[in-house]
mmCIF file of C-alpha atoms in Angstrom:
data_model
loop_
_atom_site.group_PDB
_atom_site.id
_atom_site.type_symbol
_atom_site.label_atom_id
_atom_site.label_comp_id
_atom_site.label_asym_id
_atom_site.label_seq_id
_atom_site.Cartn_x
_atom_site.Cartn_y
_atom_site.Cartn_z
ATOM 1 C CA MET A 1 104.077 -48.673 -17.677
ATOM 2 C CA LYS A 2 100.892 -47.794 -19.226
ATOM 3 C CA LEU A 3 97.787 -50.038 -19.607
ATOM 4 C CA ASP A 4 94.678 -48.584 -21.111
ATOM 5 C CA ILE A 5 91.420 -50.697 -21.307
ATOM 6 C CA VAL A 6 87.749 -49.981 -22.436
ATOM 7 C CA ILE A 7 84.823 -51.144 -21.020
ATOM 8 C CA SER A 8 81.628 -51.832 -23.153
ATOM 9 C CA GLY A 9 78.029 -53.019 -22.290
ATOM 10 C CA VAL A 10 74.840 -51.948 -21.682
ATOM 11 C CA GLY A 11 73.332 -50.787 -18.799
ATOM 12 C CA GLY A 12 72.864 -53.090 -15.930
ATOM 13 C CA GLN A 13 75.876 -55.197 -16.632
ATOM 14 C CA GLY A 14 78.350 -54.250 -14.485
ATOM 15 C CA SER A 15 80.392 -52.698 -17.051
ATOM 16 C CA VAL A 16 80.861 -49.930 -13.796
ATOM 17 C CA LEU A 17 81.713 -52.119 -11.093
ATOM 18 C CA ALA A 18 84.062 -53.460 -13.450
ATOM 19 C CA SER A 19 86.285 -50.158 -13.969
ATOM 20 C CA ARG A 20 86.173 -49.149 -10.701
ATOM 21 C CA ALA A 21 87.870 -52.050 -9.367
ATOM 22 C CA LEU A 22 90.403 -52.059 -12.366
ATOM 23 C CA ALA A 23 91.007 -48.694 -11.009
ATOM 24 C CA GLY A 24 90.543 -49.505 -7.156
ATOM 25 C CA ALA A 25 93.487 -52.571 -7.966
ATOM 26 C CA GLY A 26 96.244 -50.296 -10.030
ATOM 27 C CA MET A 27 95.443 -47.265 -7.008
ATOM 28 C CA GLY A 28 96.412 -50.889 -4.206
ATOM 29 C CA LEU A 29 99.671 -50.724 -6.816
ATOM 30 C CA GLY A 30 100.331 -46.585 -5.841
ATOM 31 C CA LEU A 31 100.072 -46.774 -9.451
ATOM 32 C CA ASP A 32 97.833 -43.381 -11.387
ATOM 33 C CA VAL A 33 94.715 -44.079 -12.909
ATOM 34 C CA ARG A 34 92.078 -42.176 -14.352
ATOM 35 C CA THR A 35 88.742 -43.272 -15.612
ATOM 36 C CA SER A 36 86.011 -42.112 -18.285
ATOM 37 C CA GLU A 37 82.243 -43.109 -17.723
ATOM 38 C CA ILE A 38 79.544 -42.721 -20.597
ATOM 39 C CA ILE A 39 76.269 -44.331 -19.895
ATOM 40 C CA GLY A 40 73.384 -44.399 -22.288
ATOM 41 C CA MET A 41 69.662 -42.838 -21.903
ATOM 42 C CA ALA A 42 68.306 -45.916 -20.293
ATOM 43 C CA GLN A 43 69.376 -47.483 -17.053
ATOM 44 C CA ARG A 44 68.800 -50.936 -18.742
ATOM 45 C CA GLU A 45 70.007 -51.965 -21.996
ATOM 46 C CA GLY A 46 71.229 -47.765 -22.034
ATOM 47 C CA SER A 47 74.797 -47.872 -24.199
ATOM 48 C CA VAL A 48 77.312 -47.920 -21.277
ATOM 49 C CA THR A 49 82.307 -47.582 -22.427
ATOM 50 C CA SER A 50 83.928 -47.341 -19.680
ATOM 51 C CA GLN A 51 87.688 -46.529 -19.834
ATOM 52 C CA VAL A 52 90.376 -46.848 -17.604
ATOM 53 C CA ARG A 53 93.779 -45.738 -17.492
ATOM 54 C CA ILE A 54 97.116 -47.643 -15.220
ATOM 55 C CA GLY A 55 100.135 -46.096 -15.698
ATOM 56 C CA GLU A 56 102.642 -43.468 -14.627
ATOM 57 C CA GLN A 57 102.113 -39.288 -16.033
ATOM 58 C CA LEU A 58 98.420 -40.583 -17.739
ATOM 59 C CA PHE A 59 97.175 -36.571 -18.721
ATOM 60 C CA GLY A 60 93.824 -37.540 -19.143
ATOM 61 C CA ALA A 61 91.389 -40.262 -18.670
ATOM 62 C CA THR A 62 89.927 -40.661 -22.720
ATOM 63 C CA ILE A 63 92.166 -43.322 -24.119
ATOM 64 C CA PRO A 64 92.720 -41.792 -28.107
ATOM 65 C CA ASP A 65 91.518 -43.949 -30.767
ATOM 66 C CA HIS A 66 93.357 -47.064 -31.655
ATOM 67 C CA GLU A 67 95.413 -46.708 -28.471
ATOM 68 C CA ALA A 68 93.514 -48.831 -26.089
ATOM 69 C CA ASP A 69 95.275 -52.010 -25.195
ATOM 70 C CA ILE A 70 92.427 -54.304 -24.186
ATOM 71 C CA LEU A 71 88.698 -54.263 -24.638
ATOM 72 C CA LEU A 72 86.312 -55.970 -22.716
ATOM 73 C CA GLY A 73 83.223 -56.313 -24.300
ATOM 74 C CA PHE A 74 80.079 -57.182 -21.991
ATOM 75 C CA GLU A 75 77.325 -57.217 -25.730
ATOM 76 C CA LEU A 76 78.614 -58.286 -29.032
ATOM 77 C CA ALA A 77 77.156 -55.067 -30.907
ATOM 78 C CA GLU A 78 78.749 -52.716 -27.977
ATOM 79 C CA THR A 79 81.655 -55.048 -28.184
ATOM 80 C CA ILE A 80 81.993 -53.725 -32.150
ATOM 81 C CA ARG A 81 80.774 -50.539 -31.378
ATOM 82 C CA ALA A 82 83.998 -49.422 -29.234
ATOM 83 C CA LEU A 83 86.382 -51.117 -31.514
ATOM 84 C CA PRO A 84 87.550 -48.178 -32.596
ATOM 85 C CA LYS A 85 89.293 -47.036 -29.384
ATOM 86 C CA LEU A 86 91.367 -50.518 -29.752
ATOM 87 C CA LYS A 87 95.012 -50.522 -31.097
ATOM 88 C CA PRO A 88 96.036 -52.794 -33.479
ATOM 89 C CA GLY A 89 97.012 -55.828 -32.170
ATOM 90 C CA GLY A 90 94.648 -55.946 -28.958
ATOM 91 C CA VAL A 91 93.516 -58.257 -26.796
ATOM 92 C CA ILE A 92 89.573 -59.005 -27.421
ATOM 93 C CA ILE A 93 87.562 -60.782 -24.747
ATOM 94 C CA ALA A 94 84.062 -60.551 -25.046
ATOM 95 C CA SER A 95 80.820 -61.980 -24.563
ATOM 96 C CA SER A 96 79.476 -64.344 -27.281
ATOM 97 C CA SER A 97 75.945 -63.238 -25.325
ATOM 98 C CA ALA A 98 73.261 -60.441 -27.113
ATOM 99 C CA ILE A 99 71.503 -58.681 -25.454
ATOM 100 C CA VAL A 100 68.663 -57.932 -28.251
ATOM 101 C CA PRO A 101 67.509 -53.965 -28.681
ATOM 102 C CA VAL A 102 63.903 -53.137 -28.758
ATOM 103 C CA SER A 103 64.087 -51.681 -31.589
ATOM 104 C CA VAL A 104 64.913 -55.564 -32.878
ATOM 105 C CA GLN A 105 61.632 -56.653 -30.933
ATOM 106 C CA LEU A 106 59.551 -54.474 -32.702
ATOM 107 C CA GLY A 107 61.077 -54.900 -36.350
ATOM 108 C CA ILE A 108 62.501 -51.900 -37.325
ATOM 109 C CA SER A 109 65.752 -52.745 -37.506
ATOM 110 C CA SER A 110 67.923 -56.492 -37.351
ATOM 111 C CA TYR A 111 70.507 -57.670 -35.236
ATOM 112 C CA ASP A 112 72.509 -60.068 -36.949
ATOM 113 C CA ARG A 113 74.449 -62.233 -33.880
ATOM 114 C CA GLU A 114 76.591 -64.562 -35.709
ATOM 115 C CA ALA A 115 77.969 -61.784 -38.331
ATOM 116 C CA MET A 116 78.757 -60.060 -35.244
ATOM 117 C CA ARG A 117 80.913 -62.872 -33.689
ATOM 118 C CA ARG A 118 82.768 -63.408 -37.106
ATOM 119 C CA TYR A 119 83.235 -59.933 -37.562
ATOM 120 C CA LEU A 120 85.153 -60.001 -33.673
ATOM 121 C CA ARG A 121 86.827 -63.023 -34.711
ATOM 122 C CA GLU A 122 88.471 -61.736 -37.619
ATOM 123 C CA GLN A 123 89.666 -58.495 -36.043
ATOM 124 C CA PRO A 124 93.704 -58.760 -35.713
ATOM 125 C CA GLY A 125 95.014 -59.931 -32.495
ATOM 126 C CA LYS A 126 93.790 -61.725 -29.714
ATOM 127 C CA VAL A 127 90.067 -62.285 -29.522
ATOM 128 C CA VAL A 128 88.827 -64.796 -27.512
ATOM 129 C CA LEU A 129 84.059 -65.079 -27.021
ATOM 130 C CA LEU A 130 82.550 -66.406 -23.682
ATOM 131 C CA ASP A 131 79.713 -67.345 -23.663
ATOM 132 C CA LEU A 132 78.620 -65.249 -20.293
ATOM 133 C CA ASN A 133 75.387 -66.683 -19.872
ATOM 134 C CA GLU A 134 76.308 -70.002 -19.111
ATOM 135 C CA LEU A 135 79.649 -69.387 -17.666
ATOM 136 C CA ALA A 136 77.617 -66.968 -15.378
ATOM 137 C CA LYS A 137 75.106 -69.804 -14.653
ATOM 138 C CA SER A 138 77.584 -72.023 -13.766
ATOM 139 C CA ALA A 139 79.436 -69.920 -11.307
ATOM 140 C CA GLY A 140 75.978 -69.271 -9.494
ATOM 141 C CA ASN A 141 74.526 -66.111 -10.462
ATOM 142 C CA ILE A 142 73.682 -64.878 -13.495
ATOM 143 C CA LYS A 143 74.532 -61.036 -12.867
ATOM 144 C CA THR A 144 78.427 -61.969 -12.832
ATOM 145 C CA GLY A 145 79.661 -61.578 -16.808
ATOM 146 C CA ASN A 146 80.999 -58.265 -15.716
ATOM 147 C CA VAL A 147 83.345 -60.855 -12.522
ATOM 148 C CA ILE A 148 84.120 -63.604 -14.645
ATOM 149 C CA ILE A 149 85.325 -60.778 -18.151
ATOM 150 C CA LEU A 150 87.483 -59.848 -14.861
ATOM 151 C CA GLY A 151 88.448 -63.503 -13.868
ATOM 152 C CA ALA A 152 89.351 -64.055 -17.777
ATOM 153 C CA LEU A 153 91.423 -60.544 -17.657
ATOM 154 C CA SER A 154 93.585 -61.343 -15.066
ATOM 155 C CA THR A 155 95.076 -64.361 -16.944
ATOM 156 C CA LEU A 156 96.738 -62.365 -19.664
ATOM 157 C CA PRO A 157 100.733 -61.746 -19.267
ATOM 158 C CA GLY A 158 101.935 -57.694 -18.435
ATOM 159 C CA LEU A 159 99.223 -57.149 -15.949
ATOM 160 C CA PRO A 160 100.527 -54.148 -13.350
ATOM 161 C CA PHE A 161 98.729 -56.130 -10.856
ATOM 162 C CA GLU A 162 98.441 -60.005 -9.641
ATOM 163 C CA PRO A 163 94.456 -62.381 -10.251
ATOM 164 C CA GLU A 164 94.140 -62.093 -6.241
ATOM 165 C CA GLN A 165 94.977 -58.334 -5.946
ATOM 166 C CA LEU A 166 92.271 -57.675 -9.154
ATOM 167 C CA LEU A 167 90.006 -60.207 -7.175
ATOM 168 C CA GLN A 168 90.279 -57.795 -3.582
ATOM 169 C CA ALA A 169 89.412 -54.894 -5.332
ATOM 170 C CA VAL A 170 86.568 -56.710 -6.749
ATOM 171 C CA LEU A 171 85.701 -57.772 -3.326
ATOM 172 C CA ASN A 172 85.800 -54.170 -2.075
ATOM 173 C CA LEU A 173 82.864 -53.216 -4.336
ATOM 174 C CA ILE A 174 80.294 -55.768 -3.355
ATOM 175 C CA PRO A 175 78.541 -56.549 -0.586
ATOM 176 C CA GLU A 176 79.621 -59.717 1.674
ATOM 177 C CA LYS A 177 76.698 -61.746 0.947
ATOM 178 C CA LEU A 178 77.941 -62.500 -2.477
ATOM 179 C CA GLN A 179 81.923 -62.583 -2.422
ATOM 180 C CA ASN A 180 81.646 -66.325 -2.348
ATOM 181 C CA THR A 181 79.286 -65.963 -5.254
ATOM 182 C CA ASN A 182 82.030 -63.883 -6.869
ATOM 183 C CA LYS A 183 84.892 -65.755 -6.168
ATOM 184 C CA ARG A 184 83.637 -68.436 -8.081
ATOM 185 C CA ALA A 185 83.019 -66.346 -11.026
ATOM 186 C CA PHE A 186 86.268 -64.793 -10.659
ATOM 187 C CA GLU A 187 87.791 -68.540 -10.858
ATOM 188 C CA VAL A 188 84.820 -69.260 -13.787
ATOM 189 C CA GLY A 189 86.821 -66.273 -16.066
ATOM 190 C CA ARG A 190 89.682 -68.051 -15.352
ATOM 191 C CA ARG A 191 89.041 -71.369 -16.321
ATOM 192 C CA ALA A 192 87.084 -70.506 -19.071
ATOM 193 C CA MET A 193 90.722 -68.841 -21.083
ATOM 194 C CA GLU A 194 92.321 -72.138 -20.545
ATOM 195 C CA VAL A 195 90.320 -73.776 -23.080
ATOM 196 C CA ALA A 196 89.424 -70.524 -25.083
#
């Protein structure tokens, strides 16, 4: 059994927490886990990519190109940037929301949200785009997009852990005062997959 997941986003979105929750869920089952993180120079809105490998006989933390089973994208452009890691027909669960780079705000470059959404929808395999901004608002905290995506992920068949085990791994990483909100966010993500 082997599961390779790439998480791509920008600083401040909680992708590192998401990767640690996935790792914790795998370790809780006694599976081998390897993680790798590449964090951009900016604390906020710099590129962040995490790789999580769960299974048996894992020999490295970096997922070879075209071998990731699942891509979790927290931001449109960063999701597209991570596509070379995904195997043909792999699963994409991504935010349809965008965080517009400063270069666009300065008029140096462009950012065509609709073209990016269209490009992602054209990828082979299962592609689910979620409006994380709206879903996080419905969960009661705009910062819960990472947990919403983990909730959505938990609905996929063939994962080595049950949804409750993944949720518990999330709760193990956050303060008690935020746990009820994150429980709601996890369920919001699961329900979003029912209509996706």
